[in-house]
Amino acid sequence: MKILIADKFEDFGLTELKTRGFDVIFEPDLKDDSLLAALKEKDPDVLIVRSTKVPDAMIAAAGKLGLIIRAGAGYDTIDITAARAKGISVANCPGMNSTAVAELAMALMLSVDRRIPDQVADLRQGVWNKKGYAKFARGLKGRTLGLIGVGQIGKLVARRALAFEMKVLYQDIVPCEELDNDDRARRVEREELLRSADVVSLHVPAMEATKNLINAEVLGMMQKHALLINTTRGSVVDQKALATALKNGDIAFAALDVYADEPAATDKTIAADILNLPNFYGTHHVGASTEQAQLAVAEEVIRILDEYAKTKEVLNCVN
Ligand code: MLT
């Protein structure tokens, strides 16, 4: 079975796949036209991608391709409908990097409360400002975290926030038994969450229904001292409206790991108004990027491939 890997992939995973006798072509820099050409020329049975986009045109160009594996949880970068129409299955690796994303959400929360990135930047310039930085931190204990979406990641953020003695409000279309059994957490309507939370953290998937979920109207409901954290997908937040809210002081701070019009993993630059605002911190869509998460993802990819090679059954099929 010929496997084209058009993205970064753990060395461990590459070795395992070769040991199992798969014909592995590892070309992590393929994207757009170069991926289209590779799909035509190499005609793989399976394509593995992480951030690399697989739109309709690529699917149309594929020959005997039967399976696309998204080495991660979200699959908004793959046209799953076009794939299904062509008889190509798409599988993902849900839950494998959830802890990593939850850890980043907590890291952003703490970074903002203590202004850690600004403190580091000042120290690098030789500036000592104990007095100035002492006045920012409010502390997390007793503060209210509002979680929009409590799937695997949201739940893990809740557990960590509770360990920090925060109160948790959550909003989801389905109740979360674990949180409903905890008197430090409560399921509420979205508006109550937005109006009461000190920190709002987003954990819903990218889909039509969540596009620009956080817009000017929603931002207007949040508390003026509130922090917004987004580690899910850029499309969930109207980034222009967020930049305006930050400039006007409608909310105090935003910390994002994901962006509208996000560059590809192989790109070297990013431009957006929000990046230069003093009340914004950002990371480089690295929520899932811990060694342990990437090893778990590679193991799941191998499990999917083993089953597919043996039985043609597609584990974690999303289309
Ligand atoms: C995911 O969807 O699991 C992550 O966003 C993966 C990634 O960082 O590429």
Short mmCIF file of C-alpha atoms and ligand atoms in Angstrom, two decimals, residues 50-51 70-74 97 232-233 285 288-289, ligand 1:
data_model
loop_
_atom_site.label_atom_id
_atom_site.label_comp_id
_atom_site.label_asym_id
_atom_site.label_seq_id
_atom_site.Cartn_x
_atom_site.Cartn_y
_atom_site.Cartn_z
CA ARG A 50 -1.90 17.58 9.33
CA SER A 51 -2.35 21.30 8.46
CA ARG A 70 -5.98 13.84 9.26
CA ALA A 71 -3.17 13.49 11.80
CA GLY A 72 -5.09 15.56 14.35
CA ALA A 73 -8.63 16.12 15.56
CA GLY A 74 -10.11 18.87 13.34
CA ASN A 97 -3.89 15.83 21.41
CA THR A 232 -9.83 25.84 18.51
CA ARG A 233 -10.09 27.38 15.02
CA HIS A 285 -1.25 27.23 16.33
CA ALA A 288 -1.53 20.15 19.64
CA SER A 289 2.23 20.35 19.34
C1 MLT B 1 -5.99 19.42 15.55
O1 MLT B 1 -6.97 19.67 14.86
O2 MLT B 1 -5.87 18.35 16.15
C2 MLT B 1 -4.83 20.40 15.60
O3 MLT B 1 -5.23 21.67 15.24
C3 MLT B 1 -3.71 19.83 14.84
C4 MLT B 1 -2.60 20.72 14.38
O4 MLT B 1 -1.98 21.45 15.13
O5 MLT B 1 -2.27 20.68 13.22
#
